[in-house]
Amino acid sequence: DTGVSQNPRHKITKRGQNVTFRCDPISEHNRLYWYRQTLGQGPEFLTYFQNEAQLEKSRLLSDRFSAERPKGSFSTLEIQRTEQGDSAMYLCASSPIPDSYGYTFGSGTRLTVV
Amino acid sequence: AQSVAQPEDQVNVAEGNPLTVKCTYSVSGNPYLFWYVQYPNRGLQFLLKYITGDNLVKGSYGFEAEFNKSQTSFHLKKPSALVSDSALYFCAVRDMTNAGKSTFGDGTTLTVKP
């Protein structure tokens, strides 16, 4: 197993365009998390899945953000009608159950909205 | 609600000296506590965790952390710092009674000078 994989590594898009990121977690990990990180800040929670079920979504997340994890394997995070404020590093992490395990993070997708 | 505070943006120590990176937390129930490290141009890596039991936990690369329930703190320590320890360190908390996400602090940049 090569760890958590995120694609693409970098994405530059024009304001108003839609973007989609992909995360492939460690295969035996039931839980998958999406976080967003901006310069000088810690990772900010966006949403998480247990298998294919999306169990929690941040109230800070606008309706322009949506995430899926079909069949409990890989996950996608889509941002519609991107804004400059969406520019950030988008991190994916996975972990096994129970909650006492730490996360394994991917390298992230850096989004720049111009 | 759960939160983490890392009161120091930057910690500077000389190589060979002991280091401490501070973290305080707030949760409704009992906490799971974690430290992660981020090296330049690398993803976040799990360093160590406190679940229950001994208040002093040991982790990777010679790091340890001390859990103090009365002070709601989980400070990261190392007896003798190395230049290669220079990185960005994040503390995170998860409420045992609220399965799901971890909340991260804003990070502390550790610089170890030769």
Short mmCIF file of C-alpha atoms in Angstrom, two decimals:
data_model
loop_
_atom_site.label_atom_id
_atom_site.label_comp_id
_atom_site.label_asym_id
_atom_site.label_seq_id
_atom_site.Cartn_x
_atom_site.Cartn_y
_atom_site.Cartn_z
CA ASP A 1 0.00 0.00 0.00
CA THR A 2 1.42 3.37 -1.02
CA GLY A 3 -0.52 5.50 1.44
CA VAL A 4 -3.14 8.16 0.72
CA SER A 5 -3.01 9.45 -2.83
CA GLN A 6 -4.45 12.78 -4.00
CA ASN A 7 -4.82 14.04 -7.53
CA PRO A 8 -4.08 16.45 -8.99
CA ARG A 9 -1.22 17.91 -6.94
CA HIS A 10 -1.86 21.39 -8.27
CA LYS A 11 -4.87 22.99 -9.93
CA ILE A 12 -5.14 26.50 -11.32
CA THR A 13 -8.61 27.55 -12.37
CA LYS A 14 -10.46 30.69 -13.35
CA ARG A 15 -13.04 32.12 -11.02
CA GLY A 16 -16.45 30.65 -11.71
CA GLN A 17 -15.19 27.31 -13.01
CA ASN A 18 -15.91 23.97 -11.36
CA VAL A 19 -13.10 21.77 -10.06
CA THR A 20 -12.97 18.19 -8.81
CA PHE A 21 -10.30 16.56 -6.67
CA ARG A 22 -9.78 12.87 -6.06
CA CYS A 23 -8.53 11.01 -3.01
CA ASP A 24 -7.57 7.34 -2.82
CA PRO A 25 -7.28 6.30 0.83
CA ILE A 26 -5.44 3.38 2.34
CA SER A 27 -7.54 0.43 1.25
CA GLU A 28 -8.35 -0.99 4.66
CA HIS A 29 -9.28 2.39 6.19
CA ASN A 30 -13.01 2.83 6.72
CA ARG A 31 -12.91 6.57 7.40
CA LEU A 32 -11.99 9.31 4.97
CA TYR A 33 -11.70 12.98 5.80
CA TRP A 34 -11.40 16.19 3.80
CA TYR A 35 -9.69 19.23 5.30
CA ARG A 36 -8.69 22.62 3.91
CA GLN A 37 -5.52 24.44 4.91
CA THR A 38 -4.52 28.01 4.20
CA LEU A 39 -1.18 29.64 4.92
CA GLY A 40 -0.62 30.15 8.63
CA GLN A 41 -3.64 28.12 9.65
CA GLY A 42 -4.16 24.58 10.78
CA PRO A 43 -6.24 22.12 8.77
CA GLU A 44 -9.93 23.06 8.82
CA PHE A 45 -12.48 20.25 8.76
CA LEU A 46 -14.74 20.02 5.72
CA THR A 47 -16.42 16.61 5.79
CA TYR A 48 -15.89 12.94 6.56
CA PHE A 49 -17.12 9.52 5.47
CA GLN A 50 -17.39 6.19 7.15
CA ASN A 51 -17.39 3.72 4.29
CA GLU A 52 -19.78 5.26 1.74
CA ALA A 53 -21.84 7.27 4.25
CA GLN A 54 -21.11 10.97 4.66
CA LEU A 55 -21.47 11.38 8.44
CA GLU A 56 -20.64 15.03 8.97
CA LYS A 57 -20.25 18.18 6.93
CA SER A 58 -18.89 21.44 8.27
CA ARG A 59 -21.44 24.20 8.70
CA LEU A 60 -18.84 26.53 7.26
CA LEU A 61 -19.05 24.67 3.97
CA SER A 62 -21.21 26.38 1.41
CA ASP A 63 -23.55 24.56 -0.95
CA ARG A 64 -20.92 24.98 -3.66
CA PHE A 65 -18.92 22.17 -2.06
CA SER A 66 -19.93 18.54 -2.42
CA ALA A 67 -18.16 15.29 -1.70
CA GLU A 68 -18.84 11.68 -2.55
CA ARG A 69 -17.35 8.32 -1.70
CA PRO A 70 -19.04 5.75 -3.92
CA LYS A 71 -18.70 2.17 -2.75
CA GLY A 72 -16.61 3.30 0.19
CA SER A 73 -13.40 3.44 -1.79
CA PHE A 74 -12.01 6.62 -3.38
CA SER A 75 -13.59 10.01 -2.74
CA THR A 76 -14.12 13.14 -4.82
CA LEU A 77 -14.50 16.73 -3.65
CA GLU A 78 -16.15 19.12 -6.08
CA ILE A 79 -16.23 22.88 -5.84
CA GLN A 80 -18.69 24.64 -8.09
CA ARG A 81 -18.42 28.26 -9.23
CA THR A 82 -15.02 28.70 -7.62
CA GLU A 83 -14.15 31.96 -5.86
CA GLN A 84 -10.76 33.43 -5.03
CA GLY A 85 -11.39 32.63 -1.38
CA ASP A 86 -11.42 28.94 -2.26
CA SER A 87 -7.68 29.08 -2.95
CA ALA A 88 -6.09 26.71 -0.43
CA MET A 89 -4.49 23.32 0.06
CA TYR A 90 -7.14 20.59 0.15
CA LEU A 91 -6.08 17.65 2.29
CA CYS A 92 -7.45 14.16 2.37
CA ALA A 93 -6.82 11.77 5.25
CA SER A 94 -7.93 8.29 6.14
CA SER A 95 -8.02 6.23 9.30
CA PRO A 96 -9.32 2.92 10.54
CA ILE A 97 -12.04 2.57 13.16
CA PRO A 98 -11.96 3.23 16.14
CA ASP A 99 -11.41 6.92 16.86
CA SER A 100 -8.21 6.31 18.75
CA TYR A 101 -6.21 6.04 15.55
CA GLY A 102 -4.43 9.01 14.06
CA TYR A 103 -4.88 10.06 10.47
CA THR A 104 -2.76 9.23 7.48
CA PHE A 105 -2.70 12.29 5.24
CA GLY A 106 -2.17 12.61 1.53
CA SER A 107 0.14 15.25 0.07
CA GLY A 108 -2.78 17.51 -0.75
CA THR A 109 -4.13 19.33 -3.79
CA ARG A 110 -3.18 23.00 -4.03
CA LEU A 111 -5.97 25.02 -5.62
CA THR A 112 -5.33 28.49 -7.01
CA VAL A 113 -8.32 30.47 -8.26
CA VAL A 114 -7.38 33.37 -10.54
CA ALA B 1 -17.51 21.84 20.66
CA GLN B 2 -13.81 21.09 20.65
CA SER B 3 -10.87 23.41 20.14
CA VAL B 4 -7.08 23.54 20.31
CA ALA B 5 -4.74 26.42 21.08
CA GLN B 6 -1.06 26.50 20.25
CA PRO B 7 0.05 29.73 21.93
CA GLU B 8 3.42 30.03 20.19
CA ASP B 9 3.67 30.63 16.47
CA GLN B 10 7.42 30.02 16.61
CA VAL B 11 9.80 28.16 18.89
CA ASN B 12 13.57 28.48 18.50
CA VAL B 13 16.03 26.18 20.25
CA ALA B 14 19.69 25.30 19.88
CA GLU B 15 20.67 21.83 18.77
CA GLY B 16 21.17 19.54 21.73
CA ASN B 17 18.89 21.54 24.02
CA PRO B 18 15.50 20.27 25.19
CA LEU B 19 12.45 21.51 23.34
CA THR B 20 8.81 22.04 24.29
CA VAL B 21 5.94 22.90 21.97
CA LYS B 22 2.81 23.87 23.87
CA CYS B 23 -0.79 22.82 23.28
CA THR B 24 -3.99 23.32 25.27
CA TYR B 25 -7.36 21.90 24.36
CA SER B 26 -11.07 22.08 25.10
CA VAL B 27 -13.59 19.25 24.69
CA SER B 28 -16.95 18.38 26.21
CA GLY B 29 -15.96 14.85 27.14
CA ASN B 30 -12.66 13.04 27.45
CA PRO B 31 -10.07 13.74 24.77
CA TYR B 32 -8.05 11.82 22.30
CA LEU B 33 -4.97 13.99 21.63
CA PHE B 34 -2.56 13.89 18.72
CA TRP B 35 0.57 15.57 17.43
CA TYR B 36 1.39 15.78 13.74
CA VAL B 37 4.48 17.14 11.98
CA GLN B 38 4.74 18.79 8.58
CA TYR B 39 8.13 19.05 6.93
CA PRO B 40 8.63 21.54 4.06
CA ASN B 41 6.92 20.35 0.88
CA ARG B 42 5.70 17.22 2.64
CA GLY B 43 2.30 16.08 3.90
CA LEU B 44 1.27 15.97 7.53
CA GLN B 45 2.63 12.95 9.40
CA PHE B 46 1.28 11.39 12.57
CA LEU B 47 3.77 11.70 15.44
CA LEU B 48 2.09 10.41 18.60
CA LYS B 49 -1.20 10.15 20.46
CA TYR B 50 -2.72 10.05 23.92
CA ILE B 51 -5.69 7.75 24.36
CA THR B 52 -5.76 6.71 28.00
CA GLY B 53 -3.42 5.46 30.69
CA ASP B 54 0.09 6.80 31.26
CA ASN B 55 0.19 10.59 31.01
CA LEU B 56 3.57 10.51 29.25
CA VAL B 57 3.36 9.07 25.76
CA LYS B 58 6.26 8.34 23.44
CA GLY B 59 6.22 8.68 19.69
CA SER B 60 8.35 8.76 16.59
CA TYR B 61 11.81 10.36 16.28
CA GLY B 62 12.36 10.54 20.06
CA PHE B 63 9.41 12.84 20.72
CA GLU B 64 7.16 12.50 23.74
CA ALA B 65 4.16 14.39 25.05
CA GLU B 66 2.73 14.90 28.50
CA PHE B 67 -1.02 14.89 29.09
CA ASN B 68 -2.19 17.07 31.97
CA LYS B 69 -5.93 16.83 32.56
CA SER B 70 -6.16 19.58 35.19
CA GLN B 71 -4.39 22.06 32.92
CA THR B 72 -6.01 20.65 29.75
CA SER B 73 -2.61 20.56 28.12
CA PHE B 74 -0.69 18.18 25.89
CA HIS B 75 2.79 19.63 25.42
CA LEU B 76 5.22 18.05 22.96
CA LYS B 77 8.76 17.50 24.24
CA LYS B 78 12.12 16.16 23.22
CA PRO B 79 15.15 15.92 25.51
CA SER B 80 17.73 16.85 22.86
CA ALA B 81 16.74 18.71 19.69
CA LEU B 82 18.18 17.99 16.25
CA VAL B 83 18.43 20.40 13.32
CA SER B 84 16.35 17.89 11.37
CA ASP B 85 13.46 18.41 13.85
CA SER B 86 12.85 21.83 12.30
CA ALA B 87 9.31 21.68 10.96
CA LEU B 88 5.71 22.77 11.53
CA TYR B 89 3.96 20.97 14.38
CA PHE B 90 0.20 20.63 14.82
CA CYS B 91 -1.72 19.54 17.89
CA ALA B 92 -5.17 17.98 17.38
CA VAL B 93 -8.02 16.87 19.64
CA ARG B 94 -10.95 14.53 19.18
CA ASP B 95 -13.78 14.10 21.70
CA MET B 96 -14.11 10.44 22.75
CA THR B 97 -17.87 10.82 23.08
CA ASN B 98 -18.33 12.45 19.68
CA ALA B 99 -17.03 10.10 17.06
CA GLY B 100 -15.59 11.73 14.01
CA LYS B 101 -13.40 14.65 13.20
CA SER B 102 -10.26 15.94 14.83
CA THR B 103 -9.83 19.67 15.39
CA PHE B 104 -6.36 21.07 14.73
CA GLY B 105 -4.45 23.98 16.17
CA ASP B 106 -2.86 26.59 13.92
CA GLY B 107 0.58 25.10 14.24
CA THR B 108 3.94 26.00 15.76
CA THR B 109 7.06 26.40 13.65
CA LEU B 110 10.03 24.80 15.36
CA THR B 111 13.48 25.98 14.32
CA VAL B 112 16.52 24.17 15.68
CA LYS B 113 19.77 26.03 15.10
CA PRO B 114 23.16 24.32 14.96
#
